[in-house]
mmCIF file of N, CA and C in Angstrom:
data_model
loop_
_atom_site.group_PDB
_atom_site.id
_atom_site.type_symbol
_atom_site.label_atom_id
_atom_site.label_comp_id
_atom_site.label_asym_id
_atom_site.label_seq_id
_atom_site.Cartn_x
_atom_site.Cartn_y
_atom_site.Cartn_z
ATOM 1 N N MET A 27 -56.248 6.508 116.255
ATOM 2 C CA MET A 27 -56.437 5.745 115.056
ATOM 3 C C MET A 27 -56.562 4.275 115.435
ATOM 4 N N ASN A 28 -57.436 3.566 114.778
ATOM 5 C CA ASN A 28 -57.632 2.147 115.034
ATOM 6 C C ASN A 28 -56.541 1.329 114.380
ATOM 7 N N ASN A 29 -56.406 0.080 114.843
ATOM 8 C CA ASN A 29 -55.425 -0.764 114.172
ATOM 9 C C ASN A 29 -55.988 -1.227 112.835
ATOM 10 N N GLU A 30 -55.134 -1.720 111.993
ATOM 11 C CA GLU A 30 -55.469 -2.093 110.611
ATOM 12 C C GLU A 30 -56.597 -3.115 110.547
ATOM 13 N N GLU A 31 -56.659 -4.046 111.510
ATOM 14 C CA GLU A 31 -57.650 -5.109 111.473
ATOM 15 C C GLU A 31 -59.058 -4.606 111.696
ATOM 16 N N SER A 32 -59.240 -3.558 112.494
ATOM 17 C CA SER A 32 -60.581 -3.063 112.790
ATOM 18 C C SER A 32 -61.060 -2.002 111.801
ATOM 19 N N CYS A 33 -60.224 -1.648 110.846
ATOM 20 C CA CYS A 33 -60.589 -0.628 109.876
ATOM 21 C C CYS A 33 -61.401 -1.233 108.739
ATOM 22 N N SER A 34 -62.483 -0.566 108.415
ATOM 23 C CA SER A 34 -63.305 -0.957 107.279
ATOM 24 C C SER A 34 -63.177 0.152 106.243
ATOM 25 N N ARG A 35 -62.653 -0.179 105.078
ATOM 26 C CA ARG A 35 -62.383 0.835 104.056
ATOM 27 C C ARG A 35 -63.416 0.769 102.953
ATOM 28 N N VAL A 36 -63.811 1.963 102.492
ATOM 29 C CA VAL A 36 -64.797 2.105 101.428
ATOM 30 C C VAL A 36 -64.174 2.949 100.323
ATOM 31 N N LEU A 37 -64.209 2.447 99.093
ATOM 32 C CA LEU A 37 -63.705 3.212 97.954
ATOM 33 C C LEU A 37 -64.726 4.296 97.621
ATOM 34 N N LEU A 38 -64.314 5.561 97.746
ATOM 35 C CA LEU A 38 -65.212 6.677 97.450
ATOM 36 C C LEU A 38 -65.129 7.109 95.992
ATOM 37 N N SER A 39 -63.914 7.130 95.464
ATOM 38 C CA SER A 39 -63.734 7.615 94.098
ATOM 39 C C SER A 39 -62.421 7.092 93.545
ATOM 40 N N LYS A 40 -62.398 6.927 92.215
ATOM 41 C CA LYS A 40 -61.190 6.445 91.560
ATOM 42 C C LYS A 40 -61.208 6.934 90.122
ATOM 43 N N ASN A 41 -60.044 7.400 89.643
ATOM 44 C CA ASN A 41 -59.891 7.742 88.230
ATOM 45 C C ASN A 41 -58.459 7.447 87.806
ATOM 46 N N GLU A 42 -58.063 7.968 86.654
ATOM 47 C CA GLU A 42 -56.753 7.621 86.104
ATOM 48 C C GLU A 42 -55.571 8.142 86.916
ATOM 49 N N ILE A 43 -55.781 9.143 87.787
ATOM 50 C CA ILE A 43 -54.645 9.665 88.557
ATOM 51 C C ILE A 43 -54.580 9.150 89.981
ATOM 52 N N GLY A 44 -55.664 8.579 90.476
ATOM 53 C CA GLY A 44 -55.616 8.092 91.849
ATOM 54 C C GLY A 44 -56.965 7.649 92.361
ATOM 55 N N ARG A 45 -57.043 7.576 93.688
ATOM 56 C CA ARG A 45 -58.293 7.153 94.311
ATOM 57 C C ARG A 45 -58.403 7.741 95.705
ATOM 58 N N ILE A 46 -59.643 7.725 96.229
ATOM 59 C CA ILE A 46 -59.899 8.157 97.601
ATOM 60 C C ILE A 46 -60.651 7.032 98.300
ATOM 61 N N VAL A 47 -60.073 6.582 99.412
ATOM 62 C CA VAL A 47 -60.650 5.512 100.215
ATOM 63 C C VAL A 47 -60.984 6.097 101.582
ATOM 64 N N PHE A 48 -62.157 5.751 102.119
ATOM 65 C CA PHE A 48 -62.567 6.249 103.429
ATOM 66 C C PHE A 48 -62.510 5.114 104.442
ATOM 67 N N CYS A 49 -61.850 5.345 105.564
ATOM 68 C CA CYS A 49 -61.785 4.382 106.657
ATOM 69 C C CYS A 49 -62.877 4.737 107.655
ATOM 70 N N GLU A 50 -63.865 3.862 107.771
ATOM 71 C CA GLU A 50 -64.993 4.131 108.675
ATOM 72 C C GLU A 50 -64.557 4.165 110.135
ATOM 73 N N GLY A 51 -63.645 3.283 110.521
ATOM 74 C CA GLY A 51 -63.204 3.221 111.912
ATOM 75 C C GLY A 51 -62.425 4.445 112.348
ATOM 76 N N CYS A 52 -61.649 5.003 111.439
ATOM 77 C CA CYS A 52 -60.808 6.170 111.755
ATOM 78 C C CYS A 52 -61.449 7.489 111.358
ATOM 79 N N SER A 53 -62.513 7.444 110.552
ATOM 80 C CA SER A 53 -63.145 8.647 109.985
ATOM 81 C C SER A 53 -62.132 9.484 109.215
ATOM 82 N N VAL A 54 -61.308 8.791 108.432
ATOM 83 C CA VAL A 54 -60.250 9.435 107.670
ATOM 84 C C VAL A 54 -60.363 9.029 106.212
ATOM 85 N N ALA A 55 -60.228 10.018 105.331
ATOM 86 C CA ALA A 55 -60.183 9.750 103.897
ATOM 87 C C ALA A 55 -58.719 9.713 103.492
ATOM 88 N N GLU A 56 -58.372 8.748 102.678
ATOM 89 C CA GLU A 56 -56.995 8.619 102.223
ATOM 90 C C GLU A 56 -56.957 8.864 100.726
ATOM 91 N N LEU A 57 -56.284 9.948 100.339
ATOM 92 C CA LEU A 57 -56.120 10.324 98.943
ATOM 93 C C LEU A 57 -54.812 9.725 98.460
ATOM 94 N N GLU A 58 -54.901 8.885 97.435
ATOM 95 C CA GLU A 58 -53.714 8.236 96.887
ATOM 96 C C GLU A 58 -53.520 8.692 95.445
ATOM 97 N N ILE A 59 -52.377 9.335 95.191
ATOM 98 C CA ILE A 59 -52.000 9.753 93.843
ATOM 99 C C ILE A 59 -50.611 9.191 93.594
ATOM 100 N N GLY A 60 -50.557 8.178 92.753
ATOM 101 C CA GLY A 60 -49.278 7.512 92.503
ATOM 102 C C GLY A 60 -48.711 6.986 93.802
ATOM 103 N N ALA A 61 -47.471 7.355 94.104
ATOM 104 C CA ALA A 61 -46.805 6.895 95.322
ATOM 105 C C ALA A 61 -47.105 7.788 96.521
ATOM 106 N N ILE A 62 -47.896 8.821 96.328
ATOM 107 C CA ILE A 62 -48.207 9.759 97.407
ATOM 108 C C ILE A 62 -49.537 9.384 98.044
ATOM 109 N N SER A 63 -49.547 9.354 99.358
ATOM 110 C CA SER A 63 -50.764 9.062 100.103
ATOM 111 C C SER A 63 -50.969 10.160 101.143
ATOM 112 N N LEU A 64 -52.145 10.759 101.134
ATOM 113 C CA LEU A 64 -52.472 11.838 102.059
ATOM 114 C C LEU A 64 -53.708 11.439 102.847
ATOM 115 N N ARG A 65 -53.584 11.424 104.150
ATOM 116 C CA ARG A 65 -54.722 11.105 105.014
ATOM 117 C C ARG A 65 -55.322 12.411 105.512
ATOM 118 N N ILE A 66 -56.636 12.518 105.392
ATOM 119 C CA ILE A 66 -57.323 13.756 105.780
ATOM 120 C C ILE A 66 -58.596 13.386 106.531
ATOM 121 N N GLU A 67 -58.886 14.141 107.576
ATOM 122 C CA GLU A 67 -60.116 13.901 108.329
ATOM 123 C C GLU A 67 -61.299 13.942 107.373
ATOM 124 N N GLY A 68 -62.229 13.034 107.555
ATOM 125 C CA GLY A 68 -63.398 12.978 106.688
ATOM 126 C C GLY A 68 -64.163 14.290 106.653
ATOM 127 N N SER A 69 -64.201 14.967 107.787
ATOM 128 C CA SER A 69 -64.918 16.241 107.859
ATOM 129 C C SER A 69 -64.230 17.342 107.056
ATOM 130 N N ALA A 70 -62.953 17.185 106.752
ATOM 131 C CA ALA A 70 -62.210 18.195 105.998
ATOM 132 C C ALA A 70 -62.239 17.943 104.493
ATOM 133 N N LEU A 71 -62.838 16.840 104.072
ATOM 134 C CA LEU A 71 -62.864 16.487 102.660
ATOM 135 C C LEU A 71 -63.604 17.545 101.840
ATOM 136 N N ASN A 72 -64.684 18.076 102.366
ATOM 137 C CA ASN A 72 -65.427 19.116 101.642
ATOM 138 C C ASN A 72 -64.600 20.396 101.513
ATOM 139 N N SER A 73 -63.843 20.738 102.535
ATOM 140 C CA SER A 73 -62.967 21.916 102.461
ATOM 141 C C SER A 73 -61.890 21.719 101.404
ATOM 142 N N LEU A 74 -61.367 20.499 101.303
ATOM 143 C CA LEU A 74 -60.380 20.194 100.271
ATOM 144 C C LEU A 74 -61.005 20.331 98.893
ATOM 145 N N LYS A 75 -62.236 19.872 98.745
ATOM 146 C CA LYS A 75 -62.949 19.991 97.471
ATOM 147 C C LYS A 75 -63.089 21.464 97.072
ATOM 148 N N MET A 76 -63.477 22.304 98.016
ATOM 149 C CA MET A 76 -63.639 23.727 97.723
ATOM 150 C C MET A 76 -62.296 24.379 97.388
ATOM 151 N N LEU A 77 -61.237 23.981 98.080
ATOM 152 C CA LEU A 77 -59.893 24.502 97.817
ATOM 153 C C LEU A 77 -59.465 24.155 96.394
ATOM 154 N N LEU A 78 -59.659 22.895 95.995
ATOM 155 C CA LEU A 78 -59.283 22.462 94.652
ATOM 156 C C LEU A 78 -60.144 23.133 93.585
ATOM 157 N N ALA A 79 -61.439 23.281 93.852
ATOM 158 C CA ALA A 79 -62.331 23.938 92.889
ATOM 159 C C ALA A 79 -61.926 25.392 92.697
ATOM 160 N N ASP A 80 -61.590 26.078 93.788
ATOM 161 C CA ASP A 80 -61.164 27.477 93.703
ATOM 162 C C ASP A 80 -59.860 27.590 92.910
ATOM 163 N N ALA A 81 -58.920 26.691 93.173
ATOM 164 C CA ALA A 81 -57.654 26.715 92.447
ATOM 165 C C ALA A 81 -57.878 26.440 90.966
ATOM 166 N N THR A 82 -58.765 25.512 90.638
ATOM 167 C CA THR A 82 -59.068 25.188 89.247
ATOM 168 C C THR A 82 -59.673 26.387 88.530
ATOM 169 N N THR A 83 -60.612 27.057 89.186
ATOM 170 C CA THR A 83 -61.234 28.249 88.601
ATOM 171 C C THR A 83 -60.217 29.346 88.363
ATOM 172 N N ARG A 84 -59.384 29.599 89.365
ATOM 173 C CA ARG A 84 -58.376 30.658 89.241
ATOM 174 C C ARG A 84 -57.326 30.331 88.180
ATOM 175 N N LEU A 85 -56.961 29.054 88.065
ATOM 176 C CA LEU A 85 -56.000 28.658 87.039
ATOM 177 C C LEU A 85 -56.595 28.855 85.644
ATOM 178 N N THR A 86 -57.862 28.515 85.482
ATOM 179 C CA THR A 86 -58.534 28.718 84.193
ATOM 180 C C THR A 86 -58.562 30.195 83.827
ATOM 181 N N LEU A 87 -58.923 31.048 84.776
ATOM 182 C CA LEU A 87 -58.944 32.496 84.527
ATOM 183 C C LEU A 87 -57.549 33.022 84.202
ATOM 184 N N TYR A 88 -56.561 32.552 84.921
ATOM 185 C CA TYR A 88 -55.174 32.955 84.673
ATOM 186 C C TYR A 88 -54.743 32.574 83.261
ATOM 187 N N GLN A 89 -55.059 31.348 82.859
ATOM 188 C CA GLN A 89 -54.679 30.884 81.527
ATOM 189 C C GLN A 89 -55.410 31.663 80.437
ATOM 190 N N GLN A 90 -56.666 32.021 80.686
ATOM 191 C CA GLN A 90 -57.404 32.834 79.716
ATOM 192 C C GLN A 90 -56.778 34.211 79.573
ATOM 193 N N GLU A 91 -56.406 34.814 80.687
ATOM 194 C CA GLU A 91 -55.753 36.121 80.648
ATOM 195 C C GLU A 91 -54.417 36.035 79.926
ATOM 196 N N GLN A 92 -53.668 35.009 80.187
ATOM 197 C CA GLN A 92 -52.381 34.830 79.517
ATOM 198 C C GLN A 92 -52.575 34.706 78.012
ATOM 199 N N ALA A 93 -53.615 33.984 77.591
ATOM 200 C CA ALA A 93 -53.882 33.806 76.159
ATOM 201 C C ALA A 93 -54.247 35.132 75.505
ATOM 202 N N VAL A 94 -55.011 35.964 76.208
ATOM 203 C CA VAL A 94 -55.413 37.266 75.663
ATOM 204 C C VAL A 94 -54.195 38.165 75.487
ATOM 205 N N TYR A 95 -53.324 38.216 76.479
ATOM 206 C CA TYR A 95 -52.187 39.128 76.423
ATOM 207 C C TYR A 95 -51.028 38.603 75.586
ATOM 208 N N SER A 96 -51.028 37.333 75.256
ATOM 209 C CA SER A 96 -49.933 36.800 74.451
ATOM 210 C C SER A 96 -50.250 36.805 72.956
ATOM 211 N N LYS A 97 -51.505 37.141 72.599
ATOM 212 C CA LYS A 97 -51.858 37.216 71.182
ATOM 213 C C LYS A 97 -51.210 38.440 70.553
ATOM 214 N N PRO A 98 -50.623 38.249 69.380
ATOM 215 C CA PRO A 98 -50.088 39.431 68.693
ATOM 216 C C PRO A 98 -51.255 40.323 68.233
ATOM 217 N N THR A 99 -51.105 41.597 68.415
ATOM 218 C CA THR A 99 -52.160 42.507 68.012
ATOM 219 C C THR A 99 -51.813 43.123 66.651
ATOM 220 N N ALA A 100 -52.823 43.231 65.811
ATOM 221 C CA ALA A 100 -52.623 43.825 64.506
ATOM 222 C C ALA A 100 -52.567 45.343 64.660
ATOM 223 N N ILE A 101 -51.623 45.948 64.019
ATOM 224 C CA ILE A 101 -51.482 47.412 64.074
ATOM 225 C C ILE A 101 -51.970 47.955 62.733
ATOM 226 N N ASN A 102 -52.917 48.865 62.820
ATOM 227 C CA ASN A 102 -53.460 49.459 61.628
ATOM 228 C C ASN A 102 -52.706 50.773 61.362
ATOM 229 N N TYR A 103 -51.832 50.746 60.378
ATOM 230 C CA TYR A 103 -51.021 51.918 60.058
ATOM 231 C C TYR A 103 -51.743 52.911 59.161
ATOM 232 N N ASN A 104 -52.957 52.606 58.718
ATOM 233 C CA ASN A 104 -53.707 53.469 57.815
ATOM 234 C C ASN A 104 -54.603 54.448 58.551
ATOM 235 N N VAL A 105 -54.538 54.505 59.843
ATOM 236 C CA VAL A 105 -55.381 55.399 60.617
ATOM 237 C C VAL A 105 -54.751 56.780 60.601
ATOM 238 N N HIS A 106 -55.579 57.813 60.336
ATOM 239 C CA HIS A 106 -55.065 59.213 60.282
ATOM 240 C C HIS A 106 -55.230 59.874 61.590
#
């Protein structure tokens, strides 16, 4: 890793929960969420994106299934 003075940082993304800054000298992306900072190799950023996308998809499906099974079902007592 390079020293702080030789690092050139580029803001890649920012929203209400955090930001991602890329250090060109170190080839490292730094994910900052509140007080948490995670440094990840730039080449692994796409793998992280796929991991998060997969988790988001699975969470959505899980929540949909939970909603289906938690609905009260009407019982028709007039069936012969």
